[in-house]
Amino acid sequence: MQPDPMQPRMYDDIERHLGEADDFAAAAVPTGMYLAWCANLHLLDTDFQQQHESLLLRLRYREITGAEFFIAACGGRFERSLLNARGQAFTDHYYPHFLDDYREVFGADTYAVKDDWAHYDLLAPVLMRHLMAPPEKASRSDSSAAGRLRKWWQSWH
């Protein structure tokens, strides 16, 4: 499959965050958490997974954080080629809005978030809701059916 020339080849780069972050480690946290989530949901490219098998294992066992993985495996560059087709489709659509959700979860200071698994666990459900959300048109048509179901269900009370 040929890459879509209309889609970005790079989603993010640590250098983009260095101006606002206090240091290199803090700059890697947001993208690292997103990449860790992609790894945990098997949204990474098969070749990339094979190349970084030991790092991925350490990430999944929570021996390293997403930011550490982002630096060690990706060199601070989050490229489209790191993801499989499902990961690319989701990230193409969602990643431009990721930092908005990140700030909603953690507050306005994007780079003050501690690089740990407790914070990742607060963000992961937000990402999962976006991944599992039905497309816009389906959610509109399903909402009326869901409303009817709720009304029917409520009648049993």
Tab-separated table of C-alpha atoms in Angstrom:
chain	number	residue	atom	x	y	z
A	1	MET	CA	0.000	0.000	0.000
A	2	GLN	CA	1.398	3.395	-1.015
A	3	PRO	CA	1.386	6.204	1.574
A	4	ASP	CA	-1.286	8.837	1.049
A	5	PRO	CA	0.498	12.028	-0.055
A	6	MET	CA	-2.266	14.071	1.593
A	7	GLN	CA	-1.477	12.657	5.051
A	8	PRO	CA	1.410	13.956	7.157
A	9	ARG	CA	4.547	11.831	7.223
A	10	MET	CA	5.435	13.082	10.697
A	11	TYR	CA	2.899	13.652	13.446
A	12	ASP	CA	5.185	15.157	16.028
A	13	ASP	CA	8.774	15.911	16.895
A	14	ILE	CA	10.270	16.561	20.322
A	15	GLU	CA	11.867	19.738	18.988
A	16	ARG	CA	8.388	21.185	18.541
A	17	HIS	CA	7.907	20.989	22.325
A	18	LEU	CA	11.328	22.138	23.506
A	19	GLY	CA	10.471	25.827	23.406
A	20	GLU	CA	7.704	25.478	26.013
A	21	ALA	CA	9.061	22.558	28.042
A	22	ASP	CA	11.540	23.093	30.849
A	23	ASP	CA	13.746	20.281	29.618
A	24	PHE	CA	14.130	17.483	27.104
A	25	ALA	CA	12.458	14.874	29.340
A	26	ALA	CA	9.350	17.022	29.915
A	27	ALA	CA	9.074	17.702	26.178
A	28	ALA	CA	8.800	13.959	25.505
A	29	VAL	CA	5.969	13.225	27.953
A	30	PRO	CA	2.823	14.074	25.922
A	31	THR	CA	3.896	12.309	22.736
A	32	GLY	CA	5.413	9.485	24.759
A	33	MET	CA	2.112	8.816	26.511
A	34	TYR	CA	0.302	8.737	23.172
A	35	LEU	CA	2.881	6.402	21.682
A	36	ALA	CA	2.726	4.114	24.739
A	37	TRP	CA	-1.033	3.932	24.320
A	38	CYS	CA	-0.573	3.014	20.643
A	39	ALA	CA	1.882	0.309	21.661
A	40	ASN	CA	-0.476	-1.120	24.265
A	41	LEU	CA	-3.315	-1.271	21.735
A	42	HIS	CA	-1.119	-2.878	19.059
A	43	LEU	CA	-1.431	0.092	16.719
A	44	LEU	CA	2.277	0.022	15.860
A	45	ASP	CA	3.746	-1.197	12.593
A	46	THR	CA	4.890	-4.830	12.648
A	47	ASP	CA	8.409	-4.036	11.426
A	48	PHE	CA	8.785	-1.287	14.034
A	49	GLN	CA	7.609	-3.698	16.746
A	50	GLN	CA	10.126	-6.303	15.655
A	51	GLN	CA	12.967	-3.771	15.602
A	52	HIS	CA	12.175	-2.611	19.135
A	53	GLU	CA	10.870	-5.826	20.658
A	54	SER	CA	12.814	-5.585	23.921
A	55	LEU	CA	11.897	-1.919	24.459
A	56	LEU	CA	8.239	-2.707	23.741
A	57	LEU	CA	8.299	-5.524	26.251
A	58	ARG	CA	9.793	-3.218	28.878
A	59	LEU	CA	7.146	-0.605	28.022
A	60	ARG	CA	4.269	-3.080	28.317
A	61	TYR	CA	5.639	-4.334	31.655
A	62	ARG	CA	5.892	-0.683	32.708
A	63	GLU	CA	9.609	-0.828	33.338
A	64	ILE	CA	10.056	2.263	31.160
A	65	THR	CA	7.664	5.121	30.470
A	66	GLY	CA	6.210	6.250	27.182
A	67	ALA	CA	8.573	9.233	27.091
A	68	GLU	CA	11.586	6.953	27.554
A	69	PHE	CA	10.277	4.708	24.780
A	70	PHE	CA	9.658	7.725	22.521
A	71	ILE	CA	13.264	8.845	22.924
A	72	ALA	CA	14.929	5.406	22.787
A	73	ALA	CA	12.885	3.811	19.984
A	74	CYS	CA	11.889	6.832	17.910
A	75	GLY	CA	14.647	9.343	18.563
A	76	GLY	CA	12.012	11.907	19.519
A	77	ARG	CA	10.227	11.735	16.154
A	78	PHE	CA	6.691	10.380	15.874
A	79	GLU	CA	6.393	9.412	12.227
A	80	ARG	CA	3.394	7.944	10.440
A	81	SER	CA	5.441	4.903	9.387
A	82	LEU	CA	5.633	3.763	13.041
A	83	LEU	CA	1.934	2.875	12.990
A	84	ASN	CA	-0.041	0.117	11.310
A	85	ALA	CA	-3.015	0.949	9.052
A	86	ARG	CA	-5.501	1.190	11.943
A	87	GLY	CA	-3.093	3.319	13.968
A	88	GLN	CA	-2.510	5.618	11.001
A	89	ALA	CA	-6.223	6.017	10.289
A	90	PHE	CA	-6.968	6.899	13.908
A	91	THR	CA	-3.943	9.148	14.379
A	92	ASP	CA	-4.503	10.983	11.082
A	93	HIS	CA	-7.923	11.985	12.374
A	94	TYR	CA	-7.302	12.374	16.098
A	95	TYR	CA	-3.727	13.535	16.725
A	96	PRO	CA	-4.323	17.183	15.745
A	97	HIS	CA	-6.724	17.312	18.738
A	98	PHE	CA	-4.642	15.208	21.129
A	99	LEU	CA	-3.035	18.073	23.063
A	100	ASP	CA	-6.470	19.603	23.669
A	101	ASP	CA	-7.601	16.406	25.394
A	102	TYR	CA	-4.249	16.119	27.161
A	103	ARG	CA	-4.718	19.610	28.624
A	104	GLU	CA	-8.298	18.835	29.554
A	105	VAL	CA	-7.124	15.838	31.585
A	106	PHE	CA	-4.016	17.407	33.153
A	107	GLY	CA	-4.516	21.159	33.056
A	108	ALA	CA	-3.099	23.990	31.006
A	109	ASP	CA	0.583	23.374	31.790
A	110	THR	CA	1.248	20.631	29.266
A	111	TYR	CA	4.825	20.031	30.399
A	112	ALA	CA	4.236	19.903	34.158
A	113	VAL	CA	2.750	16.394	33.931
A	114	LYS	CA	4.855	13.803	35.699
A	115	ASP	CA	6.158	11.060	33.421
A	116	ASP	CA	4.659	8.057	35.184
A	117	TRP	CA	2.114	5.321	34.675
A	118	ALA	CA	-0.428	6.851	37.081
A	119	HIS	CA	-0.776	9.833	34.752
A	120	TYR	CA	-0.866	7.577	31.698
A	121	ASP	CA	-3.748	5.694	33.340
A	122	LEU	CA	-5.718	8.951	33.533
A	123	LEU	CA	-5.198	9.691	29.840
A	124	ALA	CA	-5.650	6.215	28.344
A	125	PRO	CA	-9.451	6.041	28.844
A	126	VAL	CA	-9.869	9.350	27.000
A	127	LEU	CA	-7.891	8.013	24.048
A	128	MET	CA	-9.850	4.762	24.143
A	129	ARG	CA	-13.173	6.625	24.018
A	130	HIS	CA	-12.011	8.413	20.879
A	131	LEU	CA	-10.792	5.191	19.281
A	132	MET	CA	-14.046	3.370	20.025
A	133	ALA	CA	-16.366	6.269	19.176
A	134	PRO	CA	-18.586	5.617	16.195
A	135	PRO	CA	-18.206	7.837	13.158
A	136	GLU	CA	-20.161	11.107	13.329
A	137	LYS	CA	-23.010	9.990	11.056
A	138	ALA	CA	-23.459	6.672	12.831
A	139	SER	CA	-23.524	8.322	16.247
A	140	ARG	CA	-26.282	10.729	15.129
A	141	SER	CA	-28.503	7.980	13.764
A	142	ASP	CA	-27.788	5.682	16.712
A	143	SER	CA	-28.566	8.389	19.264
A	144	SER	CA	-32.281	8.326	18.509
A	145	ALA	CA	-32.294	4.529	18.785
A	146	ALA	CA	-30.392	4.768	22.057
A	147	GLY	CA	-32.935	7.287	23.300
A	148	ARG	CA	-35.796	4.927	22.428
A	149	LEU	CA	-34.003	2.087	24.184
A	150	ARG	CA	-33.519	4.165	27.320
A	151	LYS	CA	-37.181	5.141	27.345
A	152	TRP	CA	-38.193	1.528	26.863
A	153	TRP	CA	-35.794	0.439	29.614
A	154	GLN	CA	-36.969	3.124	31.980
A	155	SER	CA	-40.564	1.885	31.616
A	156	TRP	CA	-39.603	-1.247	33.573
A	157	HIS	CA	-38.852	0.818	36.673
